[in-house]
Coordinates of C-alpha atoms and ligand atoms in Angstrom, one line a residue:
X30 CA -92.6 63.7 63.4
X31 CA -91.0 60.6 64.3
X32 CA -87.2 60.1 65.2
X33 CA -85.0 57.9 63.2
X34 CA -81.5 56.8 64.3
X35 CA -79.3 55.1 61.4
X36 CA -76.2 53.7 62.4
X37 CA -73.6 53.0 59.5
X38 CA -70.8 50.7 59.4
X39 CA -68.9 49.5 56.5
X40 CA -67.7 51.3 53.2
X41 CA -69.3 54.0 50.9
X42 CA -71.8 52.2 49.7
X43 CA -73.0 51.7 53.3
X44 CA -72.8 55.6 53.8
X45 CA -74.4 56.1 50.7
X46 CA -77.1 53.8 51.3
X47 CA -77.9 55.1 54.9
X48 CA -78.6 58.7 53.3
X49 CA -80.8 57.0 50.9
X50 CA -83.0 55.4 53.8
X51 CA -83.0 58.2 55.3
X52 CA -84.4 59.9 52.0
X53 CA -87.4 57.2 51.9
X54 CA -88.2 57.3 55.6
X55 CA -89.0 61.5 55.3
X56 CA -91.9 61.3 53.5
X57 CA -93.4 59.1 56.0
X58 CA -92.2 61.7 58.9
X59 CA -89.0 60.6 60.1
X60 CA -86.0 62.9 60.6
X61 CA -82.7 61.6 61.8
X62 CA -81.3 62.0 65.4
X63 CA -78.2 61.1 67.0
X64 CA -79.3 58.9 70.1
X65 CA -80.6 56.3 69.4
X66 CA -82.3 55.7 72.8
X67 CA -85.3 58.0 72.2
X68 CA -85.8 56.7 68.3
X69 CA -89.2 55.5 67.0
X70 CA -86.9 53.2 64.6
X71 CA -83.0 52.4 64.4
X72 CA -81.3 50.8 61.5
X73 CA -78.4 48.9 61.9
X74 CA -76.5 49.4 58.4
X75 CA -74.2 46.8 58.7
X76 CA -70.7 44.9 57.3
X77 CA -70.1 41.5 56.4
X78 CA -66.4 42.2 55.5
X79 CA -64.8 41.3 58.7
X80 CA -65.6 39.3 61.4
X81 CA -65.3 42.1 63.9
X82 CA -67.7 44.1 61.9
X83 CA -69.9 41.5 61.9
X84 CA -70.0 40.6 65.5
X85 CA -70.3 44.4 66.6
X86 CA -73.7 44.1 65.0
X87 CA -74.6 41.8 67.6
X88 CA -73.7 43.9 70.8
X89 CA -75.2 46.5 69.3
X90 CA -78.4 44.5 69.6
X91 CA -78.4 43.7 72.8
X92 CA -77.6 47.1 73.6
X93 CA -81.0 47.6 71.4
X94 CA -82.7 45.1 73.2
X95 CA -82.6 47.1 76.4
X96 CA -84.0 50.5 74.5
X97 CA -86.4 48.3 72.8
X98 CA -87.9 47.7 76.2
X99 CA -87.4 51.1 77.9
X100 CA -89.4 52.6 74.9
X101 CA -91.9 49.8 75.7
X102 CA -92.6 50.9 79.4
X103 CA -93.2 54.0 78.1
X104 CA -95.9 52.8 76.0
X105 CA -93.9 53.4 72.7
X106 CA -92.9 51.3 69.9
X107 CA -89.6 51.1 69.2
X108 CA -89.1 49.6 65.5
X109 CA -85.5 47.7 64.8
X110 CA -84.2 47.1 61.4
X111 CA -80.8 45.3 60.5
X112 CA -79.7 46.4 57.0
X113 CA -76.7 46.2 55.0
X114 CA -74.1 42.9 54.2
X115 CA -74.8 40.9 57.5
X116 CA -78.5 41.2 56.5
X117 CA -77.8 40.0 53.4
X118 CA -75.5 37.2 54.4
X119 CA -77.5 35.9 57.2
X120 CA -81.1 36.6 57.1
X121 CA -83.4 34.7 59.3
X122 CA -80.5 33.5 61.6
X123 CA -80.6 37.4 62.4
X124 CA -83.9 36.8 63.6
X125 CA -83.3 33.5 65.7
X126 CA -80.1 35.3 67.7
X127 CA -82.2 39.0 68.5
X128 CA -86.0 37.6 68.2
X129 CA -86.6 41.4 69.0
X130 CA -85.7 42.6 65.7
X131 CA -88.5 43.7 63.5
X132 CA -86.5 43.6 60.2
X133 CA -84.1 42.2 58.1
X134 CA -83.6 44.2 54.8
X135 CA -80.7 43.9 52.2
X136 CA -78.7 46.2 50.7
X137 CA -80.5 45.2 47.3
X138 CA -84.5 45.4 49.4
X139 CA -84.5 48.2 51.3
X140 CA -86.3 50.6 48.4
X141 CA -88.9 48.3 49.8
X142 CA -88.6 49.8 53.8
X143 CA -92.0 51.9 53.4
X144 CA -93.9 48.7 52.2
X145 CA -92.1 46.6 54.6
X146 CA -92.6 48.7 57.7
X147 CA -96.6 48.7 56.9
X148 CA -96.3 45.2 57.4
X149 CA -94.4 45.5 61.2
X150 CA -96.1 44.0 64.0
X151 CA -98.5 42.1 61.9
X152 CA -98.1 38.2 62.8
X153 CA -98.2 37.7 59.2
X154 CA -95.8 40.3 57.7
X155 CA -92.7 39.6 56.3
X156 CA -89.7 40.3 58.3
X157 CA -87.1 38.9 55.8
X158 CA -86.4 40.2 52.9
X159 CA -82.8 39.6 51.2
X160 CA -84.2 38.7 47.5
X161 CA -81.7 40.2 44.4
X162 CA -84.7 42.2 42.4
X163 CA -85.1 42.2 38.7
X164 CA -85.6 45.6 39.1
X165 CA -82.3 47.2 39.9
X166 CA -82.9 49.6 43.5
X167 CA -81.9 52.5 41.7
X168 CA -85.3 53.0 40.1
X169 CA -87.3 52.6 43.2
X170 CA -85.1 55.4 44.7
X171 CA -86.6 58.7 45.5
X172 CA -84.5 61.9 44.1
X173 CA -81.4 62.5 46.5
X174 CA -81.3 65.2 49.5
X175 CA -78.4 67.1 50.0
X176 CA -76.3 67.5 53.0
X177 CA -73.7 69.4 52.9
X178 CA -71.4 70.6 50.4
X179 CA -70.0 67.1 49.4
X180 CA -72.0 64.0 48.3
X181 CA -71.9 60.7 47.5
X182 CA -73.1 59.3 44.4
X183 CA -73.3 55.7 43.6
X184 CA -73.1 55.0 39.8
X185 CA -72.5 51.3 40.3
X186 CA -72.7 48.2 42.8
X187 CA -72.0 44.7 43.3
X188 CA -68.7 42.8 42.1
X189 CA -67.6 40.2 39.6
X190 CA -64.2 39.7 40.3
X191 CA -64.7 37.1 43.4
X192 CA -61.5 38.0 45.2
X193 CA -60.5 35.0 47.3
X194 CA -61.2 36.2 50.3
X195 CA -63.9 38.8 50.1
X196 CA -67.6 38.4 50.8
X197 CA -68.6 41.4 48.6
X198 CA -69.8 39.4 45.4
X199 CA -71.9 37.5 47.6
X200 CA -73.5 40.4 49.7
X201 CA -74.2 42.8 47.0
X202 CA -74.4 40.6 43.7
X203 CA -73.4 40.7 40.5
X204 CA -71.5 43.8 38.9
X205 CA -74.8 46.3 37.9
X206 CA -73.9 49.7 36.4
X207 CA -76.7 52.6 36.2
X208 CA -77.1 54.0 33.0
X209 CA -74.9 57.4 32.4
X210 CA -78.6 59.7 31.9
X211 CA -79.6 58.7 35.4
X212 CA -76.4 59.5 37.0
X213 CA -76.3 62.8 35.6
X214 CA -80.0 63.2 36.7
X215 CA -78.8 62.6 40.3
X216 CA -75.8 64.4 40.1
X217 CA -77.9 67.7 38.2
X218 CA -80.1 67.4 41.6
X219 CA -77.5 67.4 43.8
X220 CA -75.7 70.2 42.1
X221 CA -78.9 72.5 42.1
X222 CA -78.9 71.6 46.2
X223 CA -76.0 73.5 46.3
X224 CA -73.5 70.2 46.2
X225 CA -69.7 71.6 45.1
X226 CA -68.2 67.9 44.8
X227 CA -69.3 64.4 44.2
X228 CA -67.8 61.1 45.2
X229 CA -68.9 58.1 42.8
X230 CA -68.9 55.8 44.9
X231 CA -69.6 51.8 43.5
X232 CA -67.9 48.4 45.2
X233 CA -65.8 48.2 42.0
X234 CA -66.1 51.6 40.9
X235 CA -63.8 51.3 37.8
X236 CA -65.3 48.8 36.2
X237 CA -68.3 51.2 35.4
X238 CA -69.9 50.8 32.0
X239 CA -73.0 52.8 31.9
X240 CA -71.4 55.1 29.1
X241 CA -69.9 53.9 25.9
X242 CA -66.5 55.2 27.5
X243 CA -66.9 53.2 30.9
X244 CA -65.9 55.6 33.7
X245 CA -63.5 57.9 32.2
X246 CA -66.5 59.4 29.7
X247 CA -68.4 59.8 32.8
X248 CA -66.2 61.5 34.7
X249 CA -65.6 64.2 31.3
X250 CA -69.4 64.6 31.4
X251 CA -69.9 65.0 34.8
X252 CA -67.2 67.9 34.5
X253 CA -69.1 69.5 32.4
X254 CA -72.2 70.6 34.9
X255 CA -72.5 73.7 36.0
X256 CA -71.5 74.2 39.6
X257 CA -69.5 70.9 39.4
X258 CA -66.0 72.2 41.1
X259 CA -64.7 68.6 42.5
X260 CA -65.1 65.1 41.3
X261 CA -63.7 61.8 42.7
X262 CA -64.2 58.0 42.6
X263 CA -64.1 54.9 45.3
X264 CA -62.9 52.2 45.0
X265 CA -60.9 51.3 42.0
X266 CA -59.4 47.7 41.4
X267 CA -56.0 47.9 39.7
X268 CA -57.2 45.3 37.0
X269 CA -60.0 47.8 36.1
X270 CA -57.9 51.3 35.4
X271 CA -58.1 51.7 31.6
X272 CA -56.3 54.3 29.4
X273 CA -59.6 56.8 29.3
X274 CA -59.4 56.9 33.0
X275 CA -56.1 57.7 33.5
X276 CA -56.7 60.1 30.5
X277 CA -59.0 61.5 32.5
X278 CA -56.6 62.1 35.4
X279 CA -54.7 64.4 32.4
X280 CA -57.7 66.2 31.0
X281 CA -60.4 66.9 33.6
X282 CA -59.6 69.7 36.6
X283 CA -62.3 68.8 38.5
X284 CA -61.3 65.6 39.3
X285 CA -59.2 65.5 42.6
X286 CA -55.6 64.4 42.9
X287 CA -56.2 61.5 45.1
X288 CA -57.0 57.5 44.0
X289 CA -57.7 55.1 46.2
X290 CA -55.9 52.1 44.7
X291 CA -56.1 48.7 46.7
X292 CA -52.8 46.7 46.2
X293 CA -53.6 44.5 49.5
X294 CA -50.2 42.9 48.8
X295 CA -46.6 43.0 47.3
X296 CA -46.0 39.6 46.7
X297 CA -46.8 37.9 43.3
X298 CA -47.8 34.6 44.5
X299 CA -50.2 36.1 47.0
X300 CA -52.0 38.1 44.8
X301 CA -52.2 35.3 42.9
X302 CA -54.1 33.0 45.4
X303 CA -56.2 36.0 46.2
X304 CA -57.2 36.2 42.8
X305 CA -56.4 39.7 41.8
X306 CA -55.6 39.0 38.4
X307 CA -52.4 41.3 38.1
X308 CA -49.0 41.5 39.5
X309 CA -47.1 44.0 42.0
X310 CA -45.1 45.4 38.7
X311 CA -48.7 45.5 37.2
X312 CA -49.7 47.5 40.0
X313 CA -46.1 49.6 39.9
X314 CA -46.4 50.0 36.1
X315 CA -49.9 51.3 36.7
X316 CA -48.7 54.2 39.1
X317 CA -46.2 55.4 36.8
X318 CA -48.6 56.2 34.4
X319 CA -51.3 57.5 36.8
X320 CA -48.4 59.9 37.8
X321 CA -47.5 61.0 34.9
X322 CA -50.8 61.9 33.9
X323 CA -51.4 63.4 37.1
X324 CA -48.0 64.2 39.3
X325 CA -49.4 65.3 42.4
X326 CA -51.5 62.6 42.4
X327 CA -51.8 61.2 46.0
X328 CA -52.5 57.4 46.5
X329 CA -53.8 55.3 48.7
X330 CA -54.4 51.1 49.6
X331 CA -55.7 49.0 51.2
X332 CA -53.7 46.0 52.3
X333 CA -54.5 42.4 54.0
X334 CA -51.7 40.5 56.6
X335 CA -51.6 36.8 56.9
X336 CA -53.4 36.2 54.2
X337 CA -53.3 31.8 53.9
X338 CA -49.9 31.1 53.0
X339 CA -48.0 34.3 53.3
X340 CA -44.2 33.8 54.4
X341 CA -42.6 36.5 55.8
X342 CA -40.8 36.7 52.8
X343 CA -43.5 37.8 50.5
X344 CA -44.7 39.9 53.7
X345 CA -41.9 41.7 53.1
X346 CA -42.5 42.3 49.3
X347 CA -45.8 44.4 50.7
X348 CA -43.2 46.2 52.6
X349 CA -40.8 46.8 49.5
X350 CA -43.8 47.8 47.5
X351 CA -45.2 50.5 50.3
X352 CA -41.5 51.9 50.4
X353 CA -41.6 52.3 46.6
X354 CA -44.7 53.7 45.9
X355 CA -45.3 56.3 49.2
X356 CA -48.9 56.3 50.2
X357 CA -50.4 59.4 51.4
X358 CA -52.6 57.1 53.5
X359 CA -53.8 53.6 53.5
X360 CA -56.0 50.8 55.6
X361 CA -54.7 47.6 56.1
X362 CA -56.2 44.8 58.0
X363 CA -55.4 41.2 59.3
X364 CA -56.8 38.6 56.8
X365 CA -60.2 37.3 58.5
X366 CA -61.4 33.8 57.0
X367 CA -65.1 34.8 56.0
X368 CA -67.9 31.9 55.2
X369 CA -68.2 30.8 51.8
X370 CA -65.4 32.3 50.6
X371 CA -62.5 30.2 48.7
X372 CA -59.1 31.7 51.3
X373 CA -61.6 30.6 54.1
X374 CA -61.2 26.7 53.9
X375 CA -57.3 27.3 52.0
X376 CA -54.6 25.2 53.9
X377 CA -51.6 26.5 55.6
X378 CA -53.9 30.0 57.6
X379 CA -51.7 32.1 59.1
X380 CA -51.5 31.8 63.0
X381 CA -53.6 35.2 64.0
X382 CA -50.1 36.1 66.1
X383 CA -48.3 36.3 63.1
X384 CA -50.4 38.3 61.3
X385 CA -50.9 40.6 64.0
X386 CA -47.6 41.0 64.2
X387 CA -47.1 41.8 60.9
X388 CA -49.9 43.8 60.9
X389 CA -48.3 46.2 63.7
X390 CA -45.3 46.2 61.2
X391 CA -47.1 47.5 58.4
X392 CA -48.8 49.9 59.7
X393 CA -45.7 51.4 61.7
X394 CA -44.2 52.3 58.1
X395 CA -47.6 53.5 56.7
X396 CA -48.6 55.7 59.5
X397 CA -44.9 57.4 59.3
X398 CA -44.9 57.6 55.4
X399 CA -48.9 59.6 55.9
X400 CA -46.9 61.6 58.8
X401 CA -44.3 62.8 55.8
X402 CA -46.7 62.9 53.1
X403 CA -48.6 65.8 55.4
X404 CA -45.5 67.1 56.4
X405 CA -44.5 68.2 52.7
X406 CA -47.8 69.9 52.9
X407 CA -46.5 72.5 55.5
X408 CA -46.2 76.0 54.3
X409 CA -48.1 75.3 50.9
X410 CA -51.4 76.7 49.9
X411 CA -54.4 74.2 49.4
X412 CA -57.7 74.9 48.4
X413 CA -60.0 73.5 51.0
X414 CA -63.7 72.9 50.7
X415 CA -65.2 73.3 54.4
X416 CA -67.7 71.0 54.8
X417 CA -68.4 70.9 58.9
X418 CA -67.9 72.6 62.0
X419 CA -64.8 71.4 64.0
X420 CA -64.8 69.9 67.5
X421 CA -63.9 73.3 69.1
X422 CA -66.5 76.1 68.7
X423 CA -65.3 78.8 65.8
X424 CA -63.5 75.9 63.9
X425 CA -64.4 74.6 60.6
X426 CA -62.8 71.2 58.7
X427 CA -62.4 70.4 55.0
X428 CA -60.8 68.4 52.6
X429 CA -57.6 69.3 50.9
X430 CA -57.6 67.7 47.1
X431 CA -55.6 65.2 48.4
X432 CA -58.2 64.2 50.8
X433 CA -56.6 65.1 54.4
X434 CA -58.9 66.9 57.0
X435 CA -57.9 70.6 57.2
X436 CA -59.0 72.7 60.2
X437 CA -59.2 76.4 60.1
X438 CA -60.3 79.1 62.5
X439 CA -63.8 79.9 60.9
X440 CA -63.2 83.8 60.8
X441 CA -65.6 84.5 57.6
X442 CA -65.7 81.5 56.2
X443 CA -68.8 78.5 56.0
X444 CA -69.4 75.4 55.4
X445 CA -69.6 75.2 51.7
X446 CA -66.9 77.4 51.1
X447 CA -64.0 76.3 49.0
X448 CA -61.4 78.4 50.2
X449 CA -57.3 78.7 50.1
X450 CA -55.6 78.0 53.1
X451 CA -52.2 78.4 54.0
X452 CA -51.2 74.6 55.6
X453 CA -49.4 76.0 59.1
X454 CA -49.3 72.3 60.9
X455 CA -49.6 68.8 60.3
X456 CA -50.8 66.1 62.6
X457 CA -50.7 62.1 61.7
X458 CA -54.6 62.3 60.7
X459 CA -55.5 65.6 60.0
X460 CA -53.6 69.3 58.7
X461 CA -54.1 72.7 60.0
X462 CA -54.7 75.9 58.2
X463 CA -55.2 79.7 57.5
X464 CA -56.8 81.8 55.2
X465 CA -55.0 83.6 52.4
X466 CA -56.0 85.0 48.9
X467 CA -53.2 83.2 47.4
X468 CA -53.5 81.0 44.4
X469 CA -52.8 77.4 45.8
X470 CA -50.0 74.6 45.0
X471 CA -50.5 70.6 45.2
X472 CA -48.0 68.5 47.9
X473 CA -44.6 66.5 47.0
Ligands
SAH4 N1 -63.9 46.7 46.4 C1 -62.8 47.1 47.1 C2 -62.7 46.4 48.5 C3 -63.8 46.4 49.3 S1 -63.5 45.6 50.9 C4 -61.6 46.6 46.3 O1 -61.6 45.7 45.5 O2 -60.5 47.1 46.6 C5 -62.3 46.8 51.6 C6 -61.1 46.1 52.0 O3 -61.3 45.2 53.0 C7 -60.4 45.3 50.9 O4 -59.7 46.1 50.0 C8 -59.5 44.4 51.7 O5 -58.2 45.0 51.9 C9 -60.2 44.3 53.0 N2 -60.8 42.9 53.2 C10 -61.8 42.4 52.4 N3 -62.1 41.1 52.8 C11 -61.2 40.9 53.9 C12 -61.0 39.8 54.7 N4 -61.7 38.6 54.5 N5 -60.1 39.9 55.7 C13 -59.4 41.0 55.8 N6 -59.5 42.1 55.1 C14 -60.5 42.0 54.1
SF4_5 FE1 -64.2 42.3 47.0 FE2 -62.3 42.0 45.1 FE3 -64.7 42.8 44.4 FE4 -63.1 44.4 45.8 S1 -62.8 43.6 43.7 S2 -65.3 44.0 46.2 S3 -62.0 43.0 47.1 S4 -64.2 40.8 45.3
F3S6 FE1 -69.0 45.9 54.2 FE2 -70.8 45.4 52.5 FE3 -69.3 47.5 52.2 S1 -69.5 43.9 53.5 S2 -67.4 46.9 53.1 S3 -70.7 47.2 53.8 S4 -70.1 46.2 50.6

């Protein structure tokens, strides 16, 4: 046995990706651990999105550096692999800043891992490799282990829409959707592992067209699995959401009353120098109709401050726009000029203090409308399915449809268990519960 430590950053796809190494790497004897200090091999699964998230990955590896070298004076090899968007986006230049890396592998390259790590600490073996395949990953993929009661399942990757200031299209390629047979294979798999719900998971998730009915048709036969008891997607782009999705918001149970719907901003001229291709009444217009197919539906965004340009004026339209729609929850983030994107060299970027500021602002009013939206929750009864032990011994956590963390006192109950639980408290981030046998409503 050899011990594997994987450390994830970054979205989904990231997440999804790391469980997928760590799928590969078992037939070859690894097995995940939490330390990374006493690891035969760490990966570094890594984000490009940010520039923080970026530059994390280097402290990390000088941290690495150190346990690299410990290992080494105890006469073991220590392999390091950088993964994920920054491997992507930088390659070799990985290589020249931490020398003691062993390997850089995209997010499109590392099917390859078992070939590559053959080749490790021969003078000749490749330590690079970033190449887009002809052969989309998906086929090189092994079937998918189970863990826990909730997976993630990603039925598409990559990004067409070019956003002005996102690096995605550039890290993970051109828009590539797997076939609808091969999802269901995976998701069958999962299902007989004992899986209850599955999160499809794809960079531009909406914009699916594996089946004749793009996601929407997917969704409907997914539903129709036996065992399948909760479905969701991440992440949607507001351009994408045609009328079989939202359809499917109407027809199908299974799928969970929670979207996560990026608006990043209120303001029309914004969103039009980001390149989001559709207004804020668009994205109003939009909600409407997801609620009335769906009227507990809970949303969420993500939104971007200081992006080149913004006045406080159309600051305040993302404002006016959170006020109006009420998000259960929602990220937001200062705008961070990334290389080789378009809002990177645009005149007229906002000074960081200003967007900072504004950021502070935004959040403020998001945090307190996610306070009220698990507020309302208080006294209702939510079916939760408990997929982990809590921090305190005897307490398990699960996700309410509507995607908060519940706590309970374990009593009977297990991981696994989709159970109804009486919502007693309600904390910014998280709700607390207690079984009952009642037959549970949605939130306001
Ligand atoms: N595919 C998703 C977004 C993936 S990136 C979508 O289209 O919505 C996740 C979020 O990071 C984005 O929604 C955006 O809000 C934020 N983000 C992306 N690039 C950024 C940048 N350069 N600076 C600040 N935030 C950024
Ligand atoms: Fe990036 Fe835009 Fe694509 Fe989302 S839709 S991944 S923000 S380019
Ligand atoms: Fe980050 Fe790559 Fe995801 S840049 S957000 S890990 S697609």
């Amino acid at each position: 046995m050899r011990n594997l430590h994987i450390k994830t950053f970054g979205c989904q796809m990231n997440v999804y990706d790391s469980a997928r190494m760590a799928d590969l790497l078992a037939p070859l004897g690894y097995r995940s651990v939490d330390d990374p200090a006493g690891a035969d091999m760490v990966i570094l699964n890594t984000c490009h999105i940010r520039e923080k998230a970026a530059e994390k990955v280097y402290s990390d590896l000088g941290r690495l550096r150190l346990d690299k070298q410990a290992a080494a004076r105890d006469g073991r090899r220590m392999v390091l692999v950088v993964a994920g968007c920054v491997a992507q986006a930088e390659g070799a230049e990985i290589l020249r800043r931490a020398p003691h890396v062993d390997l850089v592998v995209g997010p499109q390259t590392y099917a390859r891992l078992p070939d590559l790590l053959d080749r490790v600490g021969r003078t000749a073996g490749e330590r690079v490799a970033t190449e887009f395949p002809v052969m989309p990953k998906f086929d090189l993929l092994p079937e998918p282990r189970a863990d826990g009661p909730s997976a993630f399942l990603s039925v598409q990757e990559g990004c067409d829409r070019f956003c002005a200031f996102c690096v995605v299209p550039y890290t993970r390629g051109a828009e590539y959707s797997r076939p609808a047979a091969e999802v269901m294979a995976d998701a069958r798999a999962l299902l007989a592992q004992g899986v209850r719900e599955i999160t499809l998971v794809g960079q531009n998730v909406n914009a699916y067209h594996g089946a004749p009915g793009g996601l929407g048709d997917l969704l409907r036969e997914l539903a129709s699995l036996d065992g399948m008891d909760r479905l969701r997607y991440t992440t949607s782009h507001p351009a994408d959401m045609d009328d079989g999705l939202i359809a499917a918001h109407r027809e199908v149970p299974q799928l969970m009353p929670f979207l996560h719907l990026p608006a990043q901003s209120g303001s029309d001229r914004v969103l039009r120098a980001m390149n989001r291709r559709h207004t804020a009444d668009d994205y109003r217009r939009l909600v409407d109709r997801l609620r009335a197919a769906r009227p507990d539906l809970a949303l969420s965004s993500d939104f971007i401050t200081g992006f080149p340009g913004e006045t406080e004026a159309e600051f305040q339209a993302t404002l006016d726009l959170v006020a109006e729609i009420g998000f259960a929850q929602a990220y937001s983030f200062k705008f961070s000029a990334r290389p080789g994107t378009p809002a990177a060299t645009l005149p007229d970027q906002v000074a960081d203090a200003v967007a900072g500021e504004r950021l502070s602002r935004l959040q403020d009013r998001l945090n307190a409308d996610q306070e009220a939206f698990n507020r309302a929750c208080v006294g209702r009864v939510l079916p939760v399915l408990l997929d982990r032990a809590g921090r305190h011994p005897g307490q398990l956590v699960g996700r309410s449809p509507h995607m908060q963390a519940v706590h309970v006192a374990a009593g009977a109950a297990r991981p696994g268990d989709l159970v109804d639980l009486k919502i007693v408290a309600a904390h910014p981030n998280s709700l607390a519960g207690v079984a009952v046998a009642a037959p549970a409503r949605a939130c306001a």
